[in-house]
């Protein structure tokens, strides 16, 4: 008898996260067929059949899915990053698989449509408006006011976020983003071909909520505390579960569930980012896929014992998520940031970090020898390594991550030859 298969649309491209998802499928008894632009070496032994396709082109992606389905109908379809969300919705519709609808996929992928869909909910989102041309900027600024955030309407991974506090800053940010998006791949442009969103800057601590939707029922695995850099909002630390009061987390959970239901997400994982303000929950954005940055692959399983990626597979195949066992530990990740541009030569102090008792793993994010650029020239290369730690208490994990960041520093040779 042929083993059941699940169709993966793309991988995240991070070896440890990809293998976590692939192994979860195999552990649950599913072979994996993959559609994507490449088959990475770290995934090859865990994929039954691979079909090359430009998954940013819906027709190419659908042709590849049909070809794989002719061999054996998949039990489900799932993606692990933003660029596959809308294609998964189309494949689900085409092959009769459980997946979020194409309309919900667009709302989950396009920030303007997302915020318009929940704007009728009192206090959930701040003032916002789409910006396409430079001439759109002045009326948008009058509507939104200052301070504000200007960013791509379809980008992911904290890419292209500019805080603006006056018109000159806004115009400079628009020019920078417009130029960047011209040459950016479609995952950053989306089908809006470079549309931006100008939105009210929301002050307050930032969080993400991780979970799944099955037959309209929302299950939240937990709340994750989030730290970002000043200015460009690059995410550099996550700790799960949150250390906030239960009453505060309850506010976040209720807001997240309301947003997910209103957007019509179903048969998928979700990763929702929000802030806690004096007025309560405020939405930043939500994705119709699992959280990256090792949250779904490492932090949730290490802290709770939940099979997060396994539950993503279950939901995609029509089964409810399993919520046992639930451990009461804490896990976090700290990204080590390059402070200057140049050639990445390695990490000083790595051996000391590896000897820390609560450190679980250290991942090198950028190959040694890479030429590093910093935001706003590049949003992928500043985070050169990641330290994952686990401990019995929230404060202990943060202390371990802080110690690791103090003693382990990226070694970068500047363009002028200095370090």
Coordinates of C-alpha atoms in Angstrom, one line a residue:
X1 CA 0.0 0.0 0.0
X2 CA 1.4 3.4 -0.9
X3 CA 2.2 5.7 2.0
X4 CA 0.1 8.9 2.2
X5 CA 1.9 12.0 1.1
X6 CA 1.7 15.7 1.9
X7 CA 2.6 18.4 -0.5
X8 CA 5.1 21.0 0.6
X9 CA 5.2 24.3 -1.2
X10 CA 8.7 25.7 -0.6
X11 CA 10.9 25.3 2.4
X12 CA 12.1 28.1 4.6
X13 CA 15.7 27.7 3.5
X14 CA 17.0 27.4 7.0
X15 CA 18.4 23.9 7.3
X16 CA 17.3 23.1 10.9
X17 CA 13.8 24.6 10.4
X18 CA 13.4 22.7 7.1
X19 CA 14.5 19.4 8.6
X20 CA 12.2 19.9 11.6
X21 CA 9.2 20.2 9.2
X22 CA 10.3 17.3 7.0
X23 CA 10.9 15.0 9.9
X24 CA 7.6 15.9 11.5
X25 CA 5.8 14.7 8.3
X26 CA 7.8 11.5 8.2
X27 CA 7.2 10.9 11.9
X28 CA 3.4 11.1 11.3
X29 CA 3.6 8.6 8.4
X30 CA 3.6 11.0 5.5
X31 CA 5.9 11.0 2.5
X32 CA 6.8 14.5 1.4
X33 CA 6.5 15.8 -2.2
X34 CA 8.0 19.2 -2.7
X35 CA 7.4 22.1 -5.1
X36 CA 10.0 24.8 -5.1
X37 CA 12.7 26.7 -6.9
X38 CA 15.4 24.2 -5.6
X39 CA 15.9 21.1 -3.6
X40 CA 18.5 21.9 -0.9
X41 CA 21.0 19.2 0.0
X42 CA 19.8 19.2 3.6
X43 CA 16.3 18.2 2.5
X44 CA 17.1 15.8 -0.4
X45 CA 17.0 12.6 1.7
X46 CA 13.6 13.4 3.2
X47 CA 11.7 14.3 0.0
X48 CA 10.1 11.6 -2.1
X49 CA 9.6 13.6 -5.2
X50 CA 10.6 17.2 -6.1
X51 CA 9.2 19.3 -8.9
X52 CA 11.1 22.4 -9.9
X53 CA 8.8 25.5 -10.2
X54 CA 8.9 29.2 -9.8
X55 CA 6.4 29.3 -6.9
X56 CA 6.0 33.0 -7.3
X57 CA 4.3 32.2 -10.6
X58 CA 0.9 30.7 -9.7
X59 CA 0.5 28.9 -13.1
X60 CA 3.9 27.2 -12.7
X61 CA 3.1 26.2 -9.1
X62 CA -0.3 24.8 -10.1
X63 CA 1.1 22.8 -13.0
X64 CA 3.7 21.2 -10.7
X65 CA 1.0 20.4 -8.1
X66 CA -1.2 18.8 -10.7
X67 CA 1.6 16.7 -12.0
X68 CA 2.4 15.4 -8.5
X69 CA -1.2 14.7 -7.7
X70 CA -1.5 12.6 -10.9
X71 CA 0.9 10.2 -9.3
X72 CA -0.8 10.0 -5.9
X73 CA -3.4 12.4 -4.4
X74 CA -1.8 14.2 -1.5
X75 CA -3.5 14.2 1.9
X76 CA -2.8 17.9 2.4
X77 CA -0.8 20.9 1.3
X78 CA 1.3 23.2 3.5
X79 CA 3.8 26.0 3.2
X80 CA 6.4 27.3 5.7
X81 CA 7.0 30.8 4.5
X82 CA 5.0 33.8 3.3
X83 CA 5.8 33.4 -0.4
X84 CA 3.8 30.1 -0.6
X85 CA 0.7 31.1 1.3
X86 CA -1.4 32.3 -1.7
X87 CA -0.2 29.4 -3.9
X88 CA -1.2 26.9 -1.2
X89 CA -4.7 28.4 -1.2
X90 CA -4.9 28.0 -5.0
X91 CA -3.6 24.4 -4.9
X92 CA -6.1 23.6 -2.2
X93 CA -9.0 25.0 -4.3
X94 CA -7.7 23.2 -7.4
X95 CA -7.1 19.8 -5.9
X96 CA -10.0 19.8 -3.3
X97 CA -7.6 19.9 -0.3
X98 CA -8.1 21.6 3.0
X99 CA -6.4 25.0 2.8
X100 CA -7.2 28.6 3.5
X101 CA -9.3 30.2 0.7
X102 CA -7.6 32.3 -2.0
X103 CA -9.4 35.4 -0.5
X104 CA -8.0 34.6 3.0
X105 CA -4.6 33.9 1.5
X106 CA -4.5 37.4 0.0
X107 CA -5.5 38.9 3.3
X108 CA -2.8 37.0 5.1
X109 CA -0.2 38.0 2.5
X110 CA -1.0 41.7 1.7
X111 CA -0.9 44.1 4.6
X112 CA -3.3 46.7 3.2
X113 CA -6.0 44.1 2.5
X114 CA -5.4 42.5 5.9
X115 CA -5.9 45.7 7.8
X116 CA -8.9 46.8 5.8
X117 CA -10.5 43.5 6.6
X118 CA -10.3 44.1 10.4
X119 CA -10.6 47.9 10.4
X120 CA -14.2 47.7 11.5
X121 CA -13.1 46.0 14.8
X122 CA -12.8 48.7 17.5
X123 CA -9.2 49.5 18.4
X124 CA -7.6 46.6 16.6
X125 CA -5.5 48.5 14.0
X126 CA -4.2 52.0 13.8
X127 CA -4.6 54.5 10.9
X128 CA -3.1 53.1 7.7
X129 CA -3.2 53.7 3.9
X130 CA -1.7 52.1 0.8
X131 CA 1.0 54.1 -1.1
X132 CA 2.0 53.3 -4.6
X133 CA 3.2 56.6 -6.2
X134 CA 5.2 59.3 -4.6
X135 CA 2.2 61.6 -5.1
X136 CA 0.2 59.3 -2.8
X137 CA 2.6 60.1 0.1
X138 CA 1.4 63.6 1.0
X139 CA -2.3 62.7 1.4
X140 CA -1.3 59.5 3.2
X141 CA 0.7 61.5 5.7
X142 CA -2.2 63.9 6.3
X143 CA -4.4 60.9 7.1
X144 CA -2.0 58.9 9.2
X145 CA 0.1 61.7 10.9
X146 CA 3.4 61.3 12.7
X147 CA 5.1 59.3 13.9
X148 CA 4.5 56.6 11.3
X149 CA 6.0 53.5 9.7
X150 CA 6.5 53.1 6.0
X151 CA 7.1 49.6 4.7
X152 CA 6.4 47.2 1.8
X153 CA 2.9 46.0 1.7
X154 CA 3.9 42.4 1.0
X155 CA 7.4 41.9 2.4
X156 CA 8.2 39.5 5.2
X157 CA 11.1 39.0 7.6
X158 CA 11.2 42.6 9.1
X159 CA 12.4 43.8 5.7
X160 CA 12.2 47.5 4.7
X161 CA 10.6 49.0 7.8
X162 CA 11.3 52.7 8.2
X163 CA 10.1 54.9 11.1
X164 CA 9.3 58.4 9.8
X165 CA 8.7 61.5 12.0
X166 CA 8.4 64.2 9.5
X167 CA 7.8 64.7 5.8
X168 CA 11.4 64.8 4.8
X169 CA 12.0 61.4 6.5
X170 CA 8.9 60.0 4.8
X171 CA 10.0 61.1 1.3
X172 CA 13.5 59.8 1.8
X173 CA 12.1 56.5 3.0
X174 CA 9.8 56.3 0.1
X175 CA 12.6 56.9 -2.4
X176 CA 14.8 54.3 -0.7
X177 CA 12.0 51.7 -0.6
X178 CA 10.9 52.4 -4.2
X179 CA 14.4 51.9 -5.5
X180 CA 14.9 48.8 -3.4
X181 CA 11.6 47.2 -4.4
X182 CA 12.3 47.8 -8.1
X183 CA 15.0 45.1 -8.0
X184 CA 13.6 43.0 -5.2
X185 CA 12.2 39.5 -6.0
X186 CA 8.4 39.1 -6.1
X187 CA 8.2 37.7 -2.5
X188 CA 8.9 41.3 -1.4
X189 CA 6.8 43.1 -4.0
X190 CA 3.8 40.7 -4.0
X191 CA 1.3 41.1 -6.7
X192 CA 1.0 44.8 -5.8
X193 CA 4.2 45.4 -7.8
X194 CA 5.9 47.5 -5.1
X195 CA 2.9 48.9 -3.1
X196 CA 3.8 50.3 0.3
X197 CA 1.8 50.8 3.5
X198 CA 2.0 53.9 5.7
X199 CA 0.7 53.2 9.1
X200 CA 0.5 54.8 12.5
X201 CA 3.5 53.9 14.7
X202 CA 2.2 51.9 17.6
X203 CA 4.2 52.1 20.8
X204 CA 4.5 49.3 23.4
X205 CA 6.0 45.9 23.9
X206 CA 5.9 43.5 20.9
X207 CA 4.7 39.9 20.9
X208 CA 3.9 37.1 18.5
X209 CA 1.2 34.4 19.0
X210 CA 1.7 31.0 17.4
X211 CA -1.1 28.6 16.6
X212 CA -3.3 26.7 14.2
X213 CA -6.8 26.9 12.8
X214 CA -8.8 23.7 12.2
X215 CA -12.4 23.8 10.9
X216 CA -12.7 27.4 12.1
X217 CA -11.5 26.6 15.6
X218 CA -8.5 28.6 16.7
X219 CA -5.8 27.0 19.0
X220 CA -3.1 29.1 20.4
X221 CA 0.2 27.4 21.4
X222 CA 1.4 30.4 23.3
X223 CA 2.6 34.0 23.4
X224 CA 6.2 34.8 22.5
X225 CA 8.0 37.9 23.7
X226 CA 9.9 39.7 21.0
X227 CA 12.8 42.2 20.8
X228 CA 13.6 44.4 17.8
X229 CA 16.3 46.9 16.9
X230 CA 15.6 50.6 17.0
X231 CA 15.0 52.2 13.7
X232 CA 14.6 49.3 11.3
X233 CA 12.8 46.9 13.7
X234 CA 15.0 43.9 12.9
X235 CA 14.0 41.1 15.2
X236 CA 16.9 39.9 17.3
X237 CA 15.4 38.0 20.2
X238 CA 12.4 35.8 21.0
X239 CA 11.4 34.1 24.3
X240 CA 8.6 31.5 24.6
X241 CA 6.4 31.5 26.6
X242 CA 5.9 35.1 27.4
X243 CA 6.9 36.4 30.8
X244 CA 3.9 38.9 30.9
X245 CA 1.1 38.6 33.4
X246 CA -1.6 36.1 32.7
X247 CA -4.2 38.9 32.5
X248 CA -2.1 40.7 29.8
X249 CA -1.6 37.4 27.8
X250 CA -5.3 36.9 28.0
X251 CA -5.9 40.2 26.3
X252 CA -3.4 39.2 23.5
X253 CA -5.0 35.8 23.1
X254 CA -8.5 37.2 22.7
X255 CA -7.3 39.9 20.2
X256 CA -5.4 37.3 18.2
X257 CA -8.3 34.9 18.0
X258 CA -10.7 37.7 16.9
X259 CA -8.3 38.7 14.1
X260 CA -7.7 35.2 12.9
X261 CA -11.4 34.5 12.8
X262 CA -12.2 37.8 11.1
X263 CA -9.6 37.2 8.4
X264 CA -11.1 33.8 7.6
X265 CA -7.9 31.8 8.1
X266 CA -8.5 28.0 8.2
X267 CA -6.7 24.7 7.8
X268 CA -3.3 26.4 8.5
X269 CA -0.9 27.6 11.1
X270 CA -0.7 31.3 11.9
X271 CA 2.0 33.6 13.3
X272 CA 0.5 36.9 14.5
X273 CA 2.5 39.9 15.6
X274 CA 1.0 42.5 17.9
X275 CA 1.7 45.1 20.6
X276 CA 0.2 45.6 24.0
X277 CA -0.8 49.2 24.5
X278 CA -2.6 51.1 27.3
X279 CA -5.7 50.6 25.1
X280 CA -5.1 46.8 24.8
X281 CA -4.2 44.6 21.9
X282 CA -3.1 46.2 18.6
X283 CA -2.4 44.2 15.5
X284 CA 0.8 44.6 13.5
X285 CA 0.3 41.8 11.0
X286 CA -0.5 38.1 10.8
X287 CA 0.8 35.3 8.5
X288 CA -1.0 32.2 7.4
X289 CA 1.9 29.9 8.2
X290 CA 4.2 28.9 11.1
X291 CA 6.5 31.3 12.7
X292 CA 10.1 31.3 11.6
X293 CA 13.2 32.4 13.6
X294 CA 13.2 28.9 15.2
X295 CA 9.9 29.8 17.1
X296 CA 7.9 26.9 15.6
X297 CA 10.7 24.5 15.1
X298 CA 12.6 24.9 18.4
X299 CA 11.2 27.4 21.0
X300 CA 7.7 26.0 21.3
X301 CA 8.7 22.3 21.3
X302 CA 11.6 23.0 23.8
X303 CA 9.5 25.0 26.2
X304 CA 6.2 23.1 26.0
X305 CA 6.9 19.7 24.5
X306 CA 4.3 20.4 21.8
X307 CA 5.0 19.0 18.4
X308 CA 4.4 22.3 16.6
X309 CA 5.4 21.3 13.1
X310 CA 3.6 18.0 13.6
X311 CA 0.5 20.0 14.3
X312 CA 1.0 22.0 11.2
X313 CA 0.9 18.7 9.2
X314 CA -2.1 17.5 11.1
X315 CA -4.1 20.6 10.4
X316 CA -3.2 20.6 6.7
X317 CA -4.4 17.0 6.5
X318 CA -7.7 17.7 8.2
X319 CA -7.0 16.6 11.8
X320 CA -7.1 18.8 14.9
X321 CA -3.8 19.8 16.6
X322 CA -2.7 17.8 19.6
X323 CA -2.1 19.9 22.7
X324 CA -0.4 17.4 25.0
X325 CA 2.1 17.2 26.6
X326 CA 2.6 20.7 27.9
X327 CA 5.9 21.2 29.8
X328 CA 6.5 24.3 31.9
X329 CA 9.9 25.4 30.7
X330 CA 11.1 28.4 28.8
X331 CA 13.1 28.7 25.6
X332 CA 14.6 31.6 23.7
X333 CA 16.7 32.6 20.7
X334 CA 19.2 35.5 20.4
X335 CA 20.5 36.5 17.0
X336 CA 24.1 37.8 17.1
X337 CA 24.2 41.0 15.0
X338 CA 27.1 42.3 13.0
X339 CA 27.8 46.0 14.0
X340 CA 29.6 47.0 10.8
X341 CA 29.8 46.0 7.2
X342 CA 32.7 44.0 5.7
X343 CA 33.7 40.3 5.4
X344 CA 32.4 37.9 8.0
X345 CA 35.3 36.0 9.5
X346 CA 33.6 34.0 12.2
X347 CA 32.6 34.3 15.9
X348 CA 34.8 35.2 18.7
X349 CA 33.9 33.4 22.0
X350 CA 31.9 30.6 20.4
X351 CA 33.6 27.9 22.5
X352 CA 32.6 29.7 25.7
X353 CA 28.9 29.9 24.6
X354 CA 28.9 26.2 23.7
X355 CA 29.9 25.5 27.3
X356 CA 27.0 27.3 28.8
X357 CA 24.7 24.8 30.5
X358 CA 21.3 26.3 29.2
X359 CA 22.5 26.7 25.6
X360 CA 20.9 24.1 23.4
X361 CA 22.3 25.0 20.0
X362 CA 24.2 27.6 18.1
X363 CA 23.4 28.1 14.4
X364 CA 25.6 30.0 11.9
X365 CA 23.2 32.0 9.8
X366 CA 25.6 33.5 7.3
X367 CA 28.5 31.6 5.7
X368 CA 32.0 32.6 6.9
X369 CA 33.5 34.7 4.1
X370 CA 30.3 36.5 3.2
X371 CA 30.2 40.2 2.4
X372 CA 28.0 41.7 5.0
X373 CA 25.7 44.7 4.4
X374 CA 23.5 46.3 7.1
X375 CA 20.0 47.8 6.9
X376 CA 18.8 49.6 4.9
X377 CA 21.1 48.1 2.2
X378 CA 20.3 44.5 3.2
X379 CA 18.0 42.9 5.7
X380 CA 19.2 39.3 5.7
X381 CA 22.9 39.5 6.5
X382 CA 23.2 41.4 9.8
X383 CA 22.0 38.4 11.9
X384 CA 25.1 36.2 11.5
X385 CA 24.3 33.6 14.1
X386 CA 21.6 32.4 16.5
X387 CA 21.9 31.0 20.0
X388 CA 19.0 28.9 21.3
X389 CA 18.7 28.4 25.1
X390 CA 16.3 26.6 27.4
X391 CA 15.8 26.9 31.2
X392 CA 13.3 26.6 34.0
X393 CA 12.4 30.3 34.1
X394 CA 11.9 33.2 31.7
X395 CA 14.5 35.4 33.5
X396 CA 17.1 32.6 33.5
X397 CA 16.8 32.2 29.7
X398 CA 17.1 35.9 29.1
X399 CA 20.2 36.0 31.3
X400 CA 21.8 33.2 29.4
X401 CA 21.0 34.8 26.0
X402 CA 22.4 38.1 27.3
X403 CA 25.6 36.4 28.5
X404 CA 26.0 34.6 25.1
X405 CA 25.6 37.9 23.2
X406 CA 28.2 39.6 25.5
X407 CA 30.9 37.0 25.1
X408 CA 30.3 35.9 21.5
X409 CA 30.9 38.6 18.9
X410 CA 30.9 38.5 15.1
X411 CA 34.3 39.1 13.7
X412 CA 34.1 41.3 10.7
X413 CA 36.9 42.7 8.6
X414 CA 35.9 46.1 7.4
X415 CA 36.1 47.0 3.7
X416 CA 39.2 49.1 4.6
X417 CA 40.9 46.0 6.1
X418 CA 40.3 46.9 9.8
X419 CA 38.3 44.8 12.3

